[in-house]
PDB file of C-alpha atoms and ligand atoms in Angstrom:
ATOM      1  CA  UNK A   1      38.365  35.260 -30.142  1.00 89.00           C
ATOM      2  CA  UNK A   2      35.166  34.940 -28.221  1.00 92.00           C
ATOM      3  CA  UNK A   3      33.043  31.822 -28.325  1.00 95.00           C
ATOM      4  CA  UNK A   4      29.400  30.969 -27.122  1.00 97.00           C
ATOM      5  CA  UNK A   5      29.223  27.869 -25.560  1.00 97.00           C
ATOM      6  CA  UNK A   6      24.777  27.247 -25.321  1.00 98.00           C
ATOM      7  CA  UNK A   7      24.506  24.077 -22.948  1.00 96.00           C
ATOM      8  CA  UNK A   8      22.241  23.693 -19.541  1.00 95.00           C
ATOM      9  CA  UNK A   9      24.739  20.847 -18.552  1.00 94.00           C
ATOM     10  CA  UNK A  10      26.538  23.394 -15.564  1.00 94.00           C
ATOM     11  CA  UNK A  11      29.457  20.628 -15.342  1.00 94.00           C
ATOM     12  CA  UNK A  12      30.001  20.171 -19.495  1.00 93.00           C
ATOM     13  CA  UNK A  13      29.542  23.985 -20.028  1.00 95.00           C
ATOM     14  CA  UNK A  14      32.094  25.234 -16.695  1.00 94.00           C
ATOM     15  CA  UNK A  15      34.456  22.124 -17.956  1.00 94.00           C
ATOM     16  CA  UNK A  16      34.161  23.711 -21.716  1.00 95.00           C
ATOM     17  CA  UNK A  17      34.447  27.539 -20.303  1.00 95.00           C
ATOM     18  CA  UNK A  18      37.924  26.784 -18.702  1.00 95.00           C
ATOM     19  CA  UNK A  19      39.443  24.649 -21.142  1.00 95.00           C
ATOM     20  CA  UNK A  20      38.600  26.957 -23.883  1.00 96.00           C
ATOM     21  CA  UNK A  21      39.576  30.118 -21.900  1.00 95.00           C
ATOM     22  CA  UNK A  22      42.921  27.990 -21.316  1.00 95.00           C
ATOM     23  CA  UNK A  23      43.093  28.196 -25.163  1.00 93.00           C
ATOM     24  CA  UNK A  24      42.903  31.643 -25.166  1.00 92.00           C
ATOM     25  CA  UNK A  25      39.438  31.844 -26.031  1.00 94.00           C
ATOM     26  CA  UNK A  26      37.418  34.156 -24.721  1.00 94.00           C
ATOM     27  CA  UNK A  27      33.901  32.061 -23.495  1.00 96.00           C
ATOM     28  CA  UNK A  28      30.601  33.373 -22.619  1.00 96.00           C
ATOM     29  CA  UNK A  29      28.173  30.860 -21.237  1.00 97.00           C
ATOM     30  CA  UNK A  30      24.411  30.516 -21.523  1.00 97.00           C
ATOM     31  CA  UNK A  31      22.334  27.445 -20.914  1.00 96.00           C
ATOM     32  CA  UNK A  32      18.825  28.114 -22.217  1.00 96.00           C
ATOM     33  CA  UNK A  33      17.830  28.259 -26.382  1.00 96.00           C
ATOM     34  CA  UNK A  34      16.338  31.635 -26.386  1.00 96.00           C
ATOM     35  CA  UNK A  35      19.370  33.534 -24.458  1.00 97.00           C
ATOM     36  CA  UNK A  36      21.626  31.224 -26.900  1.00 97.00           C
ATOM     37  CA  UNK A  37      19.766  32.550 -30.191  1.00 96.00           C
ATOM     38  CA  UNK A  38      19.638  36.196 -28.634  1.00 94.00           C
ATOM     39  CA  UNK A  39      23.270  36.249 -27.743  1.00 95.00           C
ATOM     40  CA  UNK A  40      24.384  35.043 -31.085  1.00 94.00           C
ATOM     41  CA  UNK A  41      22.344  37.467 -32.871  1.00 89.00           C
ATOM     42  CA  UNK A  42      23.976  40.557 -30.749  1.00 87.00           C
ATOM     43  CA  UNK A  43      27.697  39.079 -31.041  1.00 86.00           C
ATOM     44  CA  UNK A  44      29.765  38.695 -33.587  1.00 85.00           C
ATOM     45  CA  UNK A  45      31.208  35.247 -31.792  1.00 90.00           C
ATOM     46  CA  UNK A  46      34.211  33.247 -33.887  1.00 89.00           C
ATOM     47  CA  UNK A  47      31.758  30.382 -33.445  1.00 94.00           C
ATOM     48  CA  UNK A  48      29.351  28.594 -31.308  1.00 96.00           C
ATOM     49  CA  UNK A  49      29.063  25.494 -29.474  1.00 97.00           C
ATOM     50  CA  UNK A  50      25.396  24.624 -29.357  1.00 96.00           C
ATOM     51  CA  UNK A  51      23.963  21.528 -27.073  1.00 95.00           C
ATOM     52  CA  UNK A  52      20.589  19.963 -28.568  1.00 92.00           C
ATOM     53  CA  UNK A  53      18.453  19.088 -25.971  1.00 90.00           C
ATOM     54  CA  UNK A  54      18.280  22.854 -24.273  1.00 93.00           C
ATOM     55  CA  UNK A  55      15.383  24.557 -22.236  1.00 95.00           C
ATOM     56  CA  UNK A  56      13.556  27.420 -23.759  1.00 94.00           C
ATOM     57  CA  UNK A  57      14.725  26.340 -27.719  1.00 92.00           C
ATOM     58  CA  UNK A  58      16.501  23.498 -28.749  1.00 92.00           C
ATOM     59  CA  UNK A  59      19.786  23.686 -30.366  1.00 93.00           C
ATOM     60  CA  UNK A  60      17.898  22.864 -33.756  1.00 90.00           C
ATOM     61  CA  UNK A  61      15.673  25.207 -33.882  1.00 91.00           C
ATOM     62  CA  UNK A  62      18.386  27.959 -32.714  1.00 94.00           C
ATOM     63  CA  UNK A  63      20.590  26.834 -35.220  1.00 92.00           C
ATOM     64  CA  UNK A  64      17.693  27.060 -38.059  1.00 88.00           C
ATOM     65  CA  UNK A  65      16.822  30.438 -37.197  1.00 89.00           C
ATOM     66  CA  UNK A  66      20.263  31.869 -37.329  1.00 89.00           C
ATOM     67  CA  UNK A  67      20.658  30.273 -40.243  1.00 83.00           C
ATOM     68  CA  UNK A  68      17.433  31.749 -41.568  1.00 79.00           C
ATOM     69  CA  UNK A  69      18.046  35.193 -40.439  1.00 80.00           C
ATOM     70  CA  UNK A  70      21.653  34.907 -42.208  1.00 77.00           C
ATOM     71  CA  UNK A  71      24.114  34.553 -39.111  1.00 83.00           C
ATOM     72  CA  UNK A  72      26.707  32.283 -40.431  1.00 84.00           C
ATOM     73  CA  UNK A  73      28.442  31.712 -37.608  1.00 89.00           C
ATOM     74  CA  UNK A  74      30.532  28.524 -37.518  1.00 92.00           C
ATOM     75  CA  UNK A  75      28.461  26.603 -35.121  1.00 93.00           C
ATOM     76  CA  UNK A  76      29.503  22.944 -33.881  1.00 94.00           C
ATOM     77  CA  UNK A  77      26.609  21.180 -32.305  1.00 93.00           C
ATOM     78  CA  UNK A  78      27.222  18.738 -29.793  1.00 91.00           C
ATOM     79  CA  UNK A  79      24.835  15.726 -30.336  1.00 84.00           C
ATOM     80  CA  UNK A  80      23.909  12.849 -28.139  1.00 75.00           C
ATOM     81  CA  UNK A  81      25.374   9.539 -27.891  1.00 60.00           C
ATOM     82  CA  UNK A  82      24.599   7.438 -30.745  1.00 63.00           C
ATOM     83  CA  UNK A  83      22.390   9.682 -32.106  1.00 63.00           C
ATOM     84  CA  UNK A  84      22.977   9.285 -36.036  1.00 64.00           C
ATOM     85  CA  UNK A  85      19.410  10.499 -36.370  1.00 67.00           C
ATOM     86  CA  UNK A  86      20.670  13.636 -34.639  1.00 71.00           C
ATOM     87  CA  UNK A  87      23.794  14.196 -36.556  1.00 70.00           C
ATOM     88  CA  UNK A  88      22.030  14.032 -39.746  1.00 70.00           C
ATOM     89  CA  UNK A  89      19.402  16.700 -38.741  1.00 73.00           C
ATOM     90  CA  UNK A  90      22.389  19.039 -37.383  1.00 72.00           C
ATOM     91  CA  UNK A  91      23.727  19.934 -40.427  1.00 72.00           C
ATOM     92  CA  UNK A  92      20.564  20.130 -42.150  1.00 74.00           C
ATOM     93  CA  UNK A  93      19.686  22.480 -40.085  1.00 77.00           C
ATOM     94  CA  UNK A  94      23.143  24.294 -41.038  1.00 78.00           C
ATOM     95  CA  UNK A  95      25.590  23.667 -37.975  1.00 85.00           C
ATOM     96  CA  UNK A  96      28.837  23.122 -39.504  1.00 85.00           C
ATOM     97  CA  UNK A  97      30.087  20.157 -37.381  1.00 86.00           C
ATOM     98  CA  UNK A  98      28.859  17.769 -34.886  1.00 86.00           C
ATOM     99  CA  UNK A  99      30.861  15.738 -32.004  1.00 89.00           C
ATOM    100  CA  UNK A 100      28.505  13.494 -29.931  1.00 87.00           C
ATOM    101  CA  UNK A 101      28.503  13.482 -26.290  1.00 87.00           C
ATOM    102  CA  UNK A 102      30.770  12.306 -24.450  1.00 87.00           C
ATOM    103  CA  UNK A 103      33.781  13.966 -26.156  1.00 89.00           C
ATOM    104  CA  UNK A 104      37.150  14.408 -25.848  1.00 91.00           C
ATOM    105  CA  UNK A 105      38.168  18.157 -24.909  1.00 92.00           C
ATOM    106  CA  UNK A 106      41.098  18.079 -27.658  1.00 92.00           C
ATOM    107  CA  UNK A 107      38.837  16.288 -30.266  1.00 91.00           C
ATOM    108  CA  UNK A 108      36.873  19.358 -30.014  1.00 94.00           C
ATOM    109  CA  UNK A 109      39.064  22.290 -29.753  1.00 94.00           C
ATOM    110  CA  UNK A 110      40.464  20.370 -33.268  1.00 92.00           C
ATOM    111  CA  UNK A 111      37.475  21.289 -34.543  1.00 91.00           C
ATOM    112  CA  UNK A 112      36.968  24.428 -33.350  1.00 93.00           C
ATOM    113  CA  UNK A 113      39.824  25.508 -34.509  1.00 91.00           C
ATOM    114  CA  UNK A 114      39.268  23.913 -38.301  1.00 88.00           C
ATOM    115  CA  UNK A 115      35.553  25.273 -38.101  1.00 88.00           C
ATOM    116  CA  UNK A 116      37.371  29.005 -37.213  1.00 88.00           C
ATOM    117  CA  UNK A 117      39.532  28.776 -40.086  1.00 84.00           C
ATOM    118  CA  UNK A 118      36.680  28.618 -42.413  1.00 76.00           C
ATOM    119  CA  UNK A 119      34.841  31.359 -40.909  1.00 71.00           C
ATOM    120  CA  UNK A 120      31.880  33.002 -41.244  1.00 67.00           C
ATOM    121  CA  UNK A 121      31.253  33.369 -45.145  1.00 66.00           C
ATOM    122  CA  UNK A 122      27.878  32.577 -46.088  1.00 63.00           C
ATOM    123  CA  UNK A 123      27.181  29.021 -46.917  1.00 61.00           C
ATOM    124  CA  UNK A 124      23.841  29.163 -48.351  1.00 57.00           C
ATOM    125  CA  UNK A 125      22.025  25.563 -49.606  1.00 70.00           C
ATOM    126  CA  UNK A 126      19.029  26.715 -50.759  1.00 82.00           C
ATOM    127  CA  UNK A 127      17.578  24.255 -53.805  1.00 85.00           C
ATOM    128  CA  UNK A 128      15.975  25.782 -56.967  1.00 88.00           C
ATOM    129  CA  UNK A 129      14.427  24.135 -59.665  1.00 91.00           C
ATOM    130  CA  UNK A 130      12.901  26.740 -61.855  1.00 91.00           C
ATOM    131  CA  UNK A 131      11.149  29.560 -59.529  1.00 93.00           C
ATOM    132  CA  UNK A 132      10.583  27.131 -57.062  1.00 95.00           C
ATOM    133  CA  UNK A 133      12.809  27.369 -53.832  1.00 93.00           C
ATOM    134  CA  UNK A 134      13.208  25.149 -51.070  1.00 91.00           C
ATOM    135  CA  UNK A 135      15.785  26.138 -48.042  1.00 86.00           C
ATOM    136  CA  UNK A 136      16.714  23.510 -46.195  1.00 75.00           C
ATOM    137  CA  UNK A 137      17.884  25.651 -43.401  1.00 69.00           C
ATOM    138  CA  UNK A 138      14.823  27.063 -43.142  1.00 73.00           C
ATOM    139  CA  UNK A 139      12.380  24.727 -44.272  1.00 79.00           C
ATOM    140  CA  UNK A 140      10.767  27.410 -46.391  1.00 88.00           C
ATOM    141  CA  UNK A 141       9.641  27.144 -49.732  1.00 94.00           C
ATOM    142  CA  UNK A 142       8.962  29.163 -52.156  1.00 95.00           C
ATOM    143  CA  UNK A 143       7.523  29.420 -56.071  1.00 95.00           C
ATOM    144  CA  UNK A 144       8.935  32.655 -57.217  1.00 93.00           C
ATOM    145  CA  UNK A 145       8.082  34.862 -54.163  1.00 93.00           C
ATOM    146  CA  UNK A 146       5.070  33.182 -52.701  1.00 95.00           C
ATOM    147  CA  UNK A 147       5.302  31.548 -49.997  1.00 95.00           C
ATOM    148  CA  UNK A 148       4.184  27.404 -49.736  1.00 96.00           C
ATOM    149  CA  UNK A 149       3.239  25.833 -46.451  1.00 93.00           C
ATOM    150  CA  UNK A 150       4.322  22.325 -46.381  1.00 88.00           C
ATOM    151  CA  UNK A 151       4.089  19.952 -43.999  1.00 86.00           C
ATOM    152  CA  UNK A 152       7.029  17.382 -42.796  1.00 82.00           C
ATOM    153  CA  UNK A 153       6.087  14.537 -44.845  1.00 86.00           C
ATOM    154  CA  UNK A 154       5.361  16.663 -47.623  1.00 91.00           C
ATOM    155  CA  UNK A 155       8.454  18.777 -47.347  1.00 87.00           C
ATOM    156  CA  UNK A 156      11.114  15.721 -47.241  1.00 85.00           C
ATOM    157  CA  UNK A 157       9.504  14.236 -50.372  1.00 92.00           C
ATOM    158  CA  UNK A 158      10.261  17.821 -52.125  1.00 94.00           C
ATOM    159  CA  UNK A 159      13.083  18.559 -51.162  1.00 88.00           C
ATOM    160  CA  UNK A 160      14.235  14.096 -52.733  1.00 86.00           C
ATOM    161  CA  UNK A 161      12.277  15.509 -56.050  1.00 92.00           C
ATOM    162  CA  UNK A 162      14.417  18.651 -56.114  1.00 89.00           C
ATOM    163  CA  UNK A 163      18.010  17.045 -55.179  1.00 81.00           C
ATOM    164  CA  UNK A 164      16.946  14.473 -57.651  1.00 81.00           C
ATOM    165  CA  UNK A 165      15.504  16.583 -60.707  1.00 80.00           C
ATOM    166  CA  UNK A 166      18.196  15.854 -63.262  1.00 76.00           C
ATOM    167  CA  UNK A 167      16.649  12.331 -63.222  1.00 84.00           C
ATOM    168  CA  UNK A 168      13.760  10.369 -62.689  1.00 89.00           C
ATOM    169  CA  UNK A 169      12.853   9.944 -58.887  1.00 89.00           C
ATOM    170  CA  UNK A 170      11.543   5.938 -59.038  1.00 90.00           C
ATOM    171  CA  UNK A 171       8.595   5.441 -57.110  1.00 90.00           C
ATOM    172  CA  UNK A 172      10.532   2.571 -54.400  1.00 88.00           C
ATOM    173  CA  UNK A 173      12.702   5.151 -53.789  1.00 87.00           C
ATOM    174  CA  UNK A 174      10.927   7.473 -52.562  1.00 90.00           C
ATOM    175  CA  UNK A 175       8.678   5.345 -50.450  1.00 89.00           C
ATOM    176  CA  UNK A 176      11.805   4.004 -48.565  1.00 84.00           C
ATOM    177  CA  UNK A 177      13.653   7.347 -48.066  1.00 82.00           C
ATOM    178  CA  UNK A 178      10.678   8.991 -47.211  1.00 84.00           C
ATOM    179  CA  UNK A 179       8.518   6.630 -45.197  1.00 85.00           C
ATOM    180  CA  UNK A 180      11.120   4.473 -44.305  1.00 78.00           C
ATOM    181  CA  UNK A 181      12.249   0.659 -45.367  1.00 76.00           C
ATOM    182  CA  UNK A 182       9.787  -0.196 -42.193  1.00 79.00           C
ATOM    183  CA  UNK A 183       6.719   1.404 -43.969  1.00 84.00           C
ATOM    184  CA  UNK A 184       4.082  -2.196 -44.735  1.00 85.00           C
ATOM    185  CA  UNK A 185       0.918   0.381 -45.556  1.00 86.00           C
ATOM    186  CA  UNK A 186      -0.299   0.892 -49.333  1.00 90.00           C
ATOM    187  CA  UNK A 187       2.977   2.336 -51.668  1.00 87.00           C
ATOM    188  CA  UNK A 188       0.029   4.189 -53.443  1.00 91.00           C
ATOM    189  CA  UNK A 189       1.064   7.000 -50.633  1.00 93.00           C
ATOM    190  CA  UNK A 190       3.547   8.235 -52.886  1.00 94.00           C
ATOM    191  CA  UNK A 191       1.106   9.133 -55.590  1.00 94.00           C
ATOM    192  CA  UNK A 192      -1.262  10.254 -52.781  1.00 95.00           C
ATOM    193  CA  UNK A 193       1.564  13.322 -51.264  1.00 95.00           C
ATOM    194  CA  UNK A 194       2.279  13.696 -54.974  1.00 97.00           C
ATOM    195  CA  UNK A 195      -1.259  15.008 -55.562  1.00 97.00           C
ATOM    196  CA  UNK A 196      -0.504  17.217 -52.078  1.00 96.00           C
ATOM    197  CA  UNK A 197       2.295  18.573 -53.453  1.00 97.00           C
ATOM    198  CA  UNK A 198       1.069  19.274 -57.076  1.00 97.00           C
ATOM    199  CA  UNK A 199      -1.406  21.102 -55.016  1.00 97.00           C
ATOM    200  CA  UNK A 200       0.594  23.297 -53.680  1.00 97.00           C
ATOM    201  CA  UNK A 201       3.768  24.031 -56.179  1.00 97.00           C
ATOM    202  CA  UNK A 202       1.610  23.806 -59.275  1.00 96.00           C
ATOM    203  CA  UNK A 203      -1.764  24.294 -59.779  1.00 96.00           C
ATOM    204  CA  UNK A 204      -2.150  27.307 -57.965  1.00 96.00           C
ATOM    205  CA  UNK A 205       0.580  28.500 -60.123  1.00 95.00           C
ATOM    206  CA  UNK A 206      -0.757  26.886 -63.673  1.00 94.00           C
ATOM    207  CA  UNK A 207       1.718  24.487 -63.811  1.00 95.00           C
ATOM    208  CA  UNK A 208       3.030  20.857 -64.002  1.00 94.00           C
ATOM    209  CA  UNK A 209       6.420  20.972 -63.225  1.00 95.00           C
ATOM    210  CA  UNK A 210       5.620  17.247 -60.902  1.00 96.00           C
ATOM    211  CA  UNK A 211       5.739  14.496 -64.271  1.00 95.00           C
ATOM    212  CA  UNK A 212       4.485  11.112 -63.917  1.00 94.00           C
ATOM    213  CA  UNK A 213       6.713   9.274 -65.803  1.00 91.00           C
ATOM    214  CA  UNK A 214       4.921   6.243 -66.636  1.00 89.00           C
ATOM    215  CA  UNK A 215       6.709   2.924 -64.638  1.00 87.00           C
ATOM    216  CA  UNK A 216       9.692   4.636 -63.370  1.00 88.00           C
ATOM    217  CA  UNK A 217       8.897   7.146 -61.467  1.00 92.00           C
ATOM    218  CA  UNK A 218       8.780  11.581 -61.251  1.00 95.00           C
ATOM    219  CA  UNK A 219      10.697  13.791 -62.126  1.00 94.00           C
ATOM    220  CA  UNK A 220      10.320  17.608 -60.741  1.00 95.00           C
ATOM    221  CA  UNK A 221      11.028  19.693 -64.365  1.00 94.00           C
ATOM    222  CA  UNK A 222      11.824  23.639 -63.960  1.00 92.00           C
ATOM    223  CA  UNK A 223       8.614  26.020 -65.090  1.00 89.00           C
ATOM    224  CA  UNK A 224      11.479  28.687 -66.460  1.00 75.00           C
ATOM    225  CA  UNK A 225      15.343  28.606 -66.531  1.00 60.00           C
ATOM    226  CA  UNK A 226      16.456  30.252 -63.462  1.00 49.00           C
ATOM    227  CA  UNK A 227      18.818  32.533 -65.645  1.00 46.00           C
ATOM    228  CA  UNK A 228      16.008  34.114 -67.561  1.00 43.00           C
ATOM    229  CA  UNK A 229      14.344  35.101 -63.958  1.00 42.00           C
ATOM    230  CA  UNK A 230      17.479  36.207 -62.935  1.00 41.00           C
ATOM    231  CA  UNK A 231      17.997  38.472 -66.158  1.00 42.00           C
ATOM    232  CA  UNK A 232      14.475  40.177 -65.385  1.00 45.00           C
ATOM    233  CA  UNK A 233      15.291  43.755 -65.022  1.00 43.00           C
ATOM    234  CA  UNK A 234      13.259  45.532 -63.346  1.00 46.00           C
ATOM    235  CA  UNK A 235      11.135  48.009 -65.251  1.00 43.00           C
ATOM    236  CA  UNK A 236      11.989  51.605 -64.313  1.00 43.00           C
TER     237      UNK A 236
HETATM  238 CA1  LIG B   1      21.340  19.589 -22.723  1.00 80.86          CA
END
């Protein structure tokens, strides 16, 4: 089985190449994001180690694009020390598993080897509430087939509505998961990237899938049930 190991660290990756290869693994090496996102495009690898902090593209970003472009490679991402922030964003961007830095070689191959069992069937996340689509591998939304631009801010507080839409998202809660428990400014922000994002999932669209619901919060409703879409046939 042959395994890409993306990390500029010469020491960590040589250390990684010959304990894996002592394995039985077969390891190719590459220390830059762009070779690592090219490589694992053009091989089928059993699975990928992936450093963050890489020149050229970091490990994010690599890991995002495969992601987007449908590799499913089982891809472990190696994550700084401490860096909860980091391990969070890793598998939002769709690695599989994390182990911060510094590790312990047999900590790892353990999870290799768990990450190889489950293999490399698609593991697709994408959120829909009616026709609208949010990937959170991607970042991309969508209503129906158009595509929305959204920026950061705007994006985390759609994807809460959508993870949330079976019940009513109260105001508090987004301002503290998505500006933070730190935030002191005006909470009226919420209803202010509310507007944005009615903006830019509805009204271009004729809708109002965002409801105020009065006290307690919004709730993101679904325009049509995603069934019906699917049952469209197209016309001959
Ligand atoms: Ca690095």
């Amino acid at each position: 089985m042959r395994i890409l190991v993306v990390e500029d660290e010469t020491n960590i990756a040589e250390a990684l190449a010959t304990g894996l290869k002592s394995e039985g693994f077969d390891v190719d090496i590459v220390g830059d994001g762009n070779d690592g996102l090219w490589r694992a495009r053009e091989t089928a690898y059993a699975a990928i180690i992936l450093d963050i902090l890489l020149p050229g593209m970091n490990g994010f970003k690599v890991c995002r694009t495969l992601r987007a472009e449908g590799v499913w490679t089982p891809i472990l991402m190696l994550t700084a020390k401490d860096g909860e922030l980091d391990e969070a964003e890793a598998l939002d961007t769709g690695a599989d598993d994390f182990l911060s830095k510094p590790f312990s070689f047999v900590v790892l191959v353990a999870r290799l080897r768990a990450l190889l069992r489950r293999g490399t069937t698609p593991r697709p996340s994408v959120l829909t509430v009616g026709s609208l689509s949010l990937d959170p591998a991607s970042r991309e939304c969508h209503r129906g087939t158009a595509p929305i631009e959204l920026t950061a801010r705007e994006y985390t507080l759609l994807e809460l509505l959508m993870r949330r839409s079976d019940a009513i998202a109260p105001k508090t809660a987004l301002l503290d998961e998505v500006w933070g428990p730190e935030f002191s400014g005006d909470p009226n922000i919420v209803e202010v990237y509310i507007g944005y994002l009615r903006k830019k999932i509805d009204t271009p669209f004729g809708l109002q899938t965002i409801l105020t619901v009065r006290g307690a919060g919004y709730r993101l409703v679904a325009d049509v049930e995603p069934d019906h879409r699917a049952a469209d046939a197209p016309t001959p």
